[in-house]
Amino acid sequence: GESVGLHLPTLSVQEGDNSIINCAYSNSASDYFIWYKQESGKGPQFIIDIRSNMDKRQGQRVTVLLNKTVKHLSLQIAATQPGDSAVYFCAENIRLSGGSYIPTFGRGTSLIVHP
Amino acid sequence: NAGVTQTPKFRILKIGQSMTLQCTQDMNHNYMYWYRQDPGMGLKLIYYSVGAGITDKGEVPNGYNVSRSTTEDFPLRLELAAPSQTSVYFCASRRTQGALEAFFGQGTRLTVV
């Protein structure tokens, strides 16, 4: 079946470096993608989203890039801080057979920031 | 606003016992979801609801039931708990299905022994 997946399960970076977390998707009909951050012991928290009619979207210290040609999504975090250590999920808003749209999550990437 | 509140935070069940995981939101969101998260994995959808009185199965509904008698509450019922149901359960809501942001509760860590 079609799915959302992540290339790297763990990413270790030094504080101050830029981080790039990648995500591959296979559902070509997906028109909306979301990145969530999940800190230890907490629920996922929305970071940023992008629609399929966009290539890039920027937030505060984060940028999401979408390459529809190769069905690839990335989250870039500038000047990574220890507080950025968490698991990051990309998710698609997938349309079910009944017509409802559901946030559907990939496996996640654990980002570890070393001081 | 409290957002999405889940209770309890932790629970240990014996095989065959039953329990209800509570979820309530105070944002007047129509859409609510129950996910489970196994160690090192993503979130899998158990059930969802598009409004009061309407529920539907997700990817992994077996062994669970839900109800949605009010907009605020979306309890998840486990009947005859099994070790395979050991997981962390998350409830989420969003205003519309086109609204990008879903709000999550803090999760319920359930262990079945």
Tab-separated table of N, CA and C in Angstrom, chain B:
chain	number	residue	atom	x	y	z
B	1	ASN	N	-7.232	27.824	27.490
B	1	ASN	CA	-7.865	26.559	27.131
B	1	ASN	C	-6.987	25.384	27.499
B	2	ALA	N	-7.611	24.271	27.929
B	2	ALA	CA	-6.844	23.101	28.296
B	2	ALA	C	-6.405	22.338	27.057
B	3	GLY	N	-7.128	22.448	25.950
B	3	GLY	CA	-6.772	21.716	24.743
B	3	GLY	C	-7.380	20.330	24.782
B	4	VAL	N	-6.539	19.304	24.564
B	4	VAL	CA	-6.976	17.911	24.587
B	4	VAL	C	-6.456	17.271	25.867
B	5	THR	N	-7.364	16.733	26.651
B	5	THR	CA	-6.989	16.137	27.930
B	5	THR	C	-7.294	14.648	27.922
B	6	GLN	N	-6.294	13.863	28.269
B	6	GLN	CA	-6.466	12.418	28.346
B	6	GLN	C	-6.273	11.936	29.776
B	7	THR	N	-7.102	10.990	30.178
B	7	THR	CA	-6.916	10.323	31.461
B	7	THR	C	-7.194	8.842	31.307
B	8	PRO	N	-6.492	7.962	32.068
B	8	PRO	CA	-5.364	8.289	32.936
B	8	PRO	C	-4.078	8.472	32.134
B	9	LYS	N	-3.002	8.854	32.777
B	9	LYS	CA	-1.704	8.964	32.126
B	9	LYS	C	-1.018	7.609	32.032
B	10	PHE	N	-1.222	6.794	33.023
B	10	PHE	CA	-0.615	5.458	33.074
B	10	PHE	C	-1.650	4.466	33.582
B	11	ARG	N	-1.533	3.217	33.087
B	11	ARG	CA	-2.429	2.182	33.584
B	11	ARG	C	-1.810	0.831	33.300
B	12	ILE	N	-1.929	-0.060	34.286
B	12	ILE	CA	-1.526	-1.454	34.085
B	12	ILE	C	-2.779	-2.313	34.185
B	13	LEU	N	-3.021	-3.113	33.176
B	13	LEU	CA	-4.179	-3.995	33.134
B	13	LEU	C	-3.730	-5.446	33.112
B	14	LYS	N	-4.559	-6.297	33.660
B	14	LYS	CA	-4.312	-7.728	33.511
B	14	LYS	C	-5.032	-8.213	32.250
B	15	ILE	N	-4.508	-9.257	31.678
B	15	ILE	CA	-5.120	-9.845	30.482
B	15	ILE	C	-6.588	-10.149	30.771
B	16	GLY	N	-7.446	-9.746	29.853
B	16	GLY	CA	-8.865	-10.017	29.986
B	16	GLY	C	-9.656	-8.915	30.663
B	17	GLN	N	-8.953	-7.981	31.320
B	17	GLN	CA	-9.667	-6.860	31.945
B	17	GLN	C	-10.097	-5.854	30.870
B	18	SER	N	-10.974	-4.960	31.257
B	18	SER	CA	-11.411	-3.923	30.335
B	18	SER	C	-11.200	-2.563	30.985
B	19	MET	N	-11.146	-1.528	30.144
B	19	MET	CA	-11.017	-0.172	30.674
B	19	MET	C	-11.425	0.826	29.593
B	20	THR	N	-11.654	2.051	30.037
B	20	THR	CA	-11.971	3.137	29.126
B	20	THR	C	-10.927	4.224	29.261
B	21	LEU	N	-10.350	4.599	28.127
B	21	LEU	CA	-9.443	5.740	28.079
B	21	LEU	C	-10.275	6.972	27.752
B	22	GLN	N	-10.142	7.979	28.601
B	22	GLN	CA	-10.952	9.175	28.418
B	22	GLN	C	-10.207	10.219	27.595
B	23	CYS	N	-10.960	10.928	26.779
B	23	CYS	CA	-10.407	12.032	25.995
B	23	CYS	C	-11.469	13.127	25.906
B	24	THR	N	-11.067	14.340	26.240
B	24	THR	CA	-11.977	15.456	26.120
B	24	THR	C	-11.238	16.671	25.578
B	25	GLN	N	-11.921	17.445	24.757
B	25	GLN	CA	-11.309	18.667	24.218
B	25	GLN	C	-12.281	19.825	24.395
B	26	ASP	N	-11.715	21.004	24.620
B	26	ASP	CA	-12.542	22.181	24.899
B	26	ASP	C	-12.427	23.218	23.793
B	27	MET	N	-12.076	22.765	22.590
B	27	MET	CA	-11.880	23.694	21.467
B	27	MET	C	-13.050	23.643	20.480
B	28	ASN	N	-14.080	22.881	20.819
B	28	ASN	CA	-15.256	22.738	19.961
B	28	ASN	C	-14.896	22.167	18.581
B	29	HIS	N	-13.909	21.256	18.594
B	29	HIS	CA	-13.503	20.627	17.331
B	29	HIS	C	-14.438	19.490	16.973
B	30	ASN	N	-14.785	19.410	15.703
B	30	ASN	CA	-15.641	18.330	15.256
B	30	ASN	C	-14.879	17.014	15.097
B	31	TYR	N	-13.633	17.111	14.651
B	31	TYR	CA	-12.893	15.919	14.273
B	31	TYR	C	-11.995	15.447	15.416
B	32	MET	N	-12.150	14.178	15.762
B	32	MET	CA	-11.331	13.606	16.829
B	32	MET	C	-10.803	12.247	16.399
B	33	TYR	N	-9.632	11.898	16.953
B	33	TYR	CA	-8.908	10.706	16.508
B	33	TYR	C	-8.289	9.987	17.703
B	34	TRP	N	-8.218	8.677	17.598
B	34	TRP	CA	-7.440	7.882	18.531
B	34	TRP	C	-6.335	7.169	17.762
B	35	TYR	N	-5.095	7.335	18.259
B	35	TYR	CA	-3.940	6.658	17.689
B	35	TYR	C	-3.281	5.816	18.774
B	36	ARG	N	-2.556	4.800	18.339
B	36	ARG	CA	-1.657	4.100	19.238
B	36	ARG	C	-0.237	4.204	18.683
B	37	GLN	N	0.718	4.254	19.597
B	37	GLN	CA	2.112	4.378	19.203
B	37	GLN	C	2.913	3.305	19.907
B	38	ASP	N	3.421	2.375	19.146
B	38	ASP	CA	4.273	1.331	19.684
B	38	ASP	C	5.725	1.820	19.696
B	39	PRO	N	6.579	1.248	20.540
B	39	PRO	CA	7.955	1.738	20.689
B	39	PRO	C	8.698	1.845	19.367
B	40	GLY	N	9.290	3.022	19.109
B	40	GLY	CA	10.079	3.230	17.898
B	40	GLY	C	9.266	3.287	16.624
B	41	MET	N	7.959	3.429	16.761
B	41	MET	CA	7.100	3.424	15.575
B	41	MET	C	6.304	4.725	15.485
B	42	GLY	N	5.666	4.878	14.349
B	42	GLY	CA	4.780	6.025	14.170
B	42	GLY	C	3.430	5.776	14.804
B	43	LEU	N	2.502	6.640	14.517
B	43	LEU	CA	1.167	6.554	15.093
B	43	LEU	C	0.231	5.832	14.126
B	44	LYS	N	-0.522	4.896	14.660
B	44	LYS	CA	-1.491	4.164	13.843
B	44	LYS	C	-2.897	4.524	14.298
B	45	LEU	N	-3.756	4.798	13.343
B	45	LEU	CA	-5.103	5.250	13.642
B	45	LEU	C	-5.984	4.083	14.063
B	46	ILE	N	-6.661	4.239	15.197
B	46	ILE	CA	-7.554	3.197	15.703
B	46	ILE	C	-8.994	3.486	15.275
B	47	TYR	N	-9.487	4.637	15.675
B	47	TYR	CA	-10.829	5.098	15.337
B	47	TYR	C	-10.791	6.607	15.151
B	48	TYR	N	-11.794	7.104	14.454
B	48	TYR	CA	-11.932	8.542	14.333
B	48	TYR	C	-13.411	8.923	14.312
B	49	SER	N	-13.644	10.208	14.495
B	49	SER	CA	-15.007	10.708	14.524
B	49	SER	C	-15.048	12.067	13.831
B	50	VAL	N	-16.055	12.263	13.009
B	50	VAL	CA	-16.177	13.535	12.297
B	50	VAL	C	-17.216	14.454	12.940
B	51	GLY	N	-17.790	13.991	14.037
B	51	GLY	CA	-18.746	14.815	14.752
B	51	GLY	C	-19.516	13.954	15.733
B	52	ALA	N	-20.265	14.600	16.603
B	52	ALA	CA	-21.037	13.877	17.608
B	52	ALA	C	-21.958	12.877	16.928
B	53	GLY	N	-21.940	11.650	17.433
B	53	GLY	CA	-22.797	10.595	16.914
B	53	GLY	C	-22.243	9.840	15.732
B	54	ILE	N	-21.050	10.239	15.251
B	54	ILE	CA	-20.481	9.622	14.059
B	54	ILE	C	-19.069	9.127	14.355
B	55	THR	N	-18.856	7.825	14.191
B	55	THR	CA	-17.524	7.268	14.384
B	55	THR	C	-17.221	6.298	13.244
B	56	ASP	N	-15.938	6.053	13.034
B	56	ASP	CA	-15.561	5.114	11.985
B	56	ASP	C	-14.213	4.488	12.320
B	57	LYS	N	-13.969	3.302	11.745
B	57	LYS	CA	-12.758	2.562	12.024
B	57	LYS	C	-11.568	3.152	11.280
B	58	GLY	N	-10.416	3.042	11.948
B	58	GLY	CA	-9.167	3.408	11.305
B	58	GLY	C	-8.422	2.179	10.843
B	59	GLU	N	-7.102	2.248	10.958
B	59	GLU	CA	-6.247	1.171	10.458
B	59	GLU	C	-6.238	-0.060	11.366
B	60	VAL	N	-6.321	0.148	12.694
B	60	VAL	CA	-6.171	-0.958	13.649
B	60	VAL	C	-7.293	-0.944	14.688
B	61	PRO	N	-8.559	-1.163	14.310
B	61	PRO	CA	-9.671	-1.019	15.243
B	61	PRO	C	-9.964	-2.255	16.106
B	62	ASN	N	-9.410	-3.418	15.738
B	62	ASN	CA	-9.793	-4.647	16.429
B	62	ASN	C	-9.422	-4.609	17.901
B	63	GLY	N	-10.385	-4.953	18.747
B	63	GLY	CA	-10.152	-4.963	20.188
B	63	GLY	C	-10.541	-3.663	20.880
B	64	TYR	N	-11.018	-2.712	20.092
B	64	TYR	CA	-11.376	-1.391	20.628
B	64	TYR	C	-12.788	-0.997	20.198
B	65	ASN	N	-13.372	-0.108	20.993
B	65	ASN	CA	-14.628	0.514	20.616
B	65	ASN	C	-14.603	1.966	21.047
B	66	VAL	N	-15.375	2.788	20.365
B	66	VAL	CA	-15.463	4.202	20.709
B	66	VAL	C	-16.915	4.637	20.691
B	67	SER	N	-17.139	5.814	21.278
B	67	SER	CA	-18.438	6.461	21.193
B	67	SER	C	-18.200	7.955	21.127
B	68	ARG	N	-19.170	8.685	20.625
B	68	ARG	CA	-19.041	10.145	20.541
B	68	ARG	C	-20.426	10.744	20.774
B	69	SER	N	-20.811	10.759	22.036
B	69	SER	CA	-22.134	11.267	22.385
B	69	SER	C	-22.155	12.791	22.447
B	70	THR	N	-21.006	13.404	22.655
B	70	THR	CA	-20.910	14.866	22.680
B	70	THR	C	-19.740	15.311	21.812
B	71	THR	N	-19.705	16.576	21.461
B	71	THR	CA	-18.580	17.105	20.702
B	71	THR	C	-17.290	17.027	21.501
B	72	GLU	N	-17.390	17.206	22.812
B	72	GLU	CA	-16.203	17.308	23.643
B	72	GLU	C	-15.506	15.975	23.907
B	73	ASP	N	-16.276	14.903	24.049
B	73	ASP	CA	-15.721	13.658	24.577
B	73	ASP	C	-15.643	12.552	23.532
B	74	PHE	N	-14.568	11.792	23.584
B	74	PHE	CA	-14.360	10.706	22.620
B	74	PHE	C	-13.636	9.573	23.353
B	75	PRO	N	-14.337	8.817	24.197
B	75	PRO	CA	-13.693	7.751	24.957
B	75	PRO	C	-13.371	6.526	24.105
B	76	LEU	N	-12.287	5.857	24.453
B	76	LEU	CA	-11.845	4.628	23.785
B	76	LEU	C	-11.974	3.482	24.773
B	77	ARG	N	-12.686	2.459	24.376
B	77	ARG	CA	-12.949	1.323	25.245
B	77	ARG	C	-12.129	0.118	24.799
B	78	LEU	N	-11.431	-0.496	25.763
B	78	LEU	CA	-10.746	-1.756	25.515
B	78	LEU	C	-11.510	-2.868	26.212
B	79	GLU	N	-11.942	-3.840	25.477
B	79	GLU	CA	-12.595	-5.000	26.041
B	79	GLU	C	-11.623	-6.178	25.970
B	80	LEU	N	-11.538	-6.962	27.027
B	80	LEU	CA	-10.685	-8.152	27.033
B	80	LEU	C	-9.254	-7.802	26.617
B	81	ALA	N	-8.594	-7.012	27.471
B	81	ALA	CA	-7.253	-6.533	27.156
B	81	ALA	C	-6.290	-7.680	26.862
B	82	ALA	N	-5.429	-7.459	25.882
B	82	ALA	CA	-4.415	-8.435	25.465
B	82	ALA	C	-3.034	-7.771	25.493
B	83	PRO	N	-1.969	-8.548	25.676
B	83	PRO	CA	-0.613	-7.964	25.691
B	83	PRO	C	-0.304	-7.155	24.437
B	84	SER	N	-0.902	-7.516	23.315
B	84	SER	CA	-0.654	-6.782	22.065
B	84	SER	C	-1.191	-5.352	22.121
B	85	GLN	N	-2.006	-5.061	23.115
B	85	GLN	CA	-2.545	-3.713	23.264
B	85	GLN	C	-1.679	-2.824	24.171
B	86	THR	N	-0.574	-3.375	24.621
B	86	THR	CA	0.407	-2.566	25.340
B	86	THR	C	0.970	-1.523	24.380
B	87	SER	N	0.784	-0.252	24.721
B	87	SER	CA	1.147	0.809	23.799
B	87	SER	C	0.933	2.152	24.491
B	88	VAL	N	1.272	3.217	23.783
B	88	VAL	CA	0.906	4.554	24.228
B	88	VAL	C	-0.219	5.032	23.320
B	89	TYR	N	-1.285	5.507	23.921
B	89	TYR	CA	-2.462	5.910	23.173
B	89	TYR	C	-2.580	7.435	23.185
B	90	PHE	N	-2.805	7.987	21.998
B	90	PHE	CA	-2.957	9.426	21.857
B	90	PHE	C	-4.311	9.751	21.258
B	91	CYS	N	-4.936	10.742	21.851
B	91	CYS	CA	-6.161	11.308	21.321
B	91	CYS	C	-5.806	12.640	20.674
B	92	ALA	N	-6.452	12.960	19.579
B	92	ALA	CA	-6.187	14.217	18.882
B	92	ALA	C	-7.489	14.799	18.363
B	93	SER	N	-7.466	16.102	18.128
B	93	SER	CA	-8.634	16.753	17.537
B	93	SER	C	-8.181	17.838	16.580
B	94	ARG	N	-9.048	18.179	15.660
B	94	ARG	CA	-8.808	19.355	14.830
B	94	ARG	C	-10.146	19.933	14.401
B	95	ARG	N	-10.113	21.202	14.036
B	95	ARG	CA	-11.339	21.945	13.807
B	95	ARG	C	-12.099	21.400	12.603
B	96	THR	N	-11.386	21.219	11.498
B	96	THR	CA	-11.963	20.624	10.302
B	96	THR	C	-10.964	19.641	9.735
B	97	GLN	N	-11.361	18.809	8.830
B	97	GLN	CA	-10.433	17.844	8.262
B	97	GLN	C	-9.479	18.501	7.284
B	98	GLY	N	-9.787	19.722	6.893
B	98	GLY	CA	-8.862	20.449	6.053
B	98	GLY	C	-7.909	21.295	6.851
B	99	ALA	N	-8.223	21.471	8.145
B	99	ALA	CA	-7.330	22.238	9.012
B	99	ALA	C	-6.064	21.434	9.225
B	100	LEU	N	-4.953	22.064	8.980
B	100	LEU	CA	-3.721	21.321	8.991
B	100	LEU	C	-3.316	20.870	10.384
B	101	GLU	N	-3.547	21.677	11.359
B	101	GLU	CA	-3.029	21.391	12.678
B	101	GLU	C	-3.971	20.513	13.478
B	102	ALA	N	-3.455	19.380	13.957
B	102	ALA	CA	-4.167	18.538	14.906
B	102	ALA	C	-3.530	18.729	16.266
B	103	PHE	N	-4.368	18.813	17.276
B	103	PHE	CA	-3.904	18.988	18.644
B	103	PHE	C	-3.968	17.636	19.363
B	104	PHE	N	-2.868	17.299	20.012
B	104	PHE	CA	-2.765	16.002	20.673
B	104	PHE	C	-2.811	16.130	22.179
B	105	GLY	N	-3.351	15.088	22.823
B	105	GLY	CA	-3.247	14.988	24.262
B	105	GLY	C	-1.863	14.483	24.650
B	106	GLN	N	-1.644	14.356	25.958
B	106	GLN	CA	-0.337	13.943	26.462
B	106	GLN	C	-0.110	12.435	26.364
B	107	GLY	N	-1.135	11.698	26.104
B	107	GLY	CA	-0.991	10.263	25.936
B	107	GLY	C	-1.333	9.468	27.184
B	108	THR	N	-1.731	8.219	26.962
B	108	THR	CA	-1.958	7.251	28.038
B	108	THR	C	-1.058	6.059	27.788
B	109	ARG	N	-0.180	5.773	28.743
B	109	ARG	CA	0.719	4.624	28.601
B	109	ARG	C	0.055	3.420	29.245
B	110	LEU	N	-0.299	2.443	28.426
B	110	LEU	CA	-1.014	1.255	28.897
B	110	LEU	C	-0.129	0.023	28.778
B	111	THR	N	-0.073	-0.733	29.875
B	111	THR	CA	0.653	-2.000	29.880
B	111	THR	C	-0.323	-3.103	30.240
B	112	VAL	N	-0.351	-4.147	29.428
B	112	VAL	CA	-1.211	-5.298	29.684
B	112	VAL	C	-0.316	-6.488	30.041
B	113	VAL	N	-0.532	-7.017	31.246
B	113	VAL	CA	0.342	-8.105	31.724
B	113	VAL	C	-0.460	-9.372	32.024
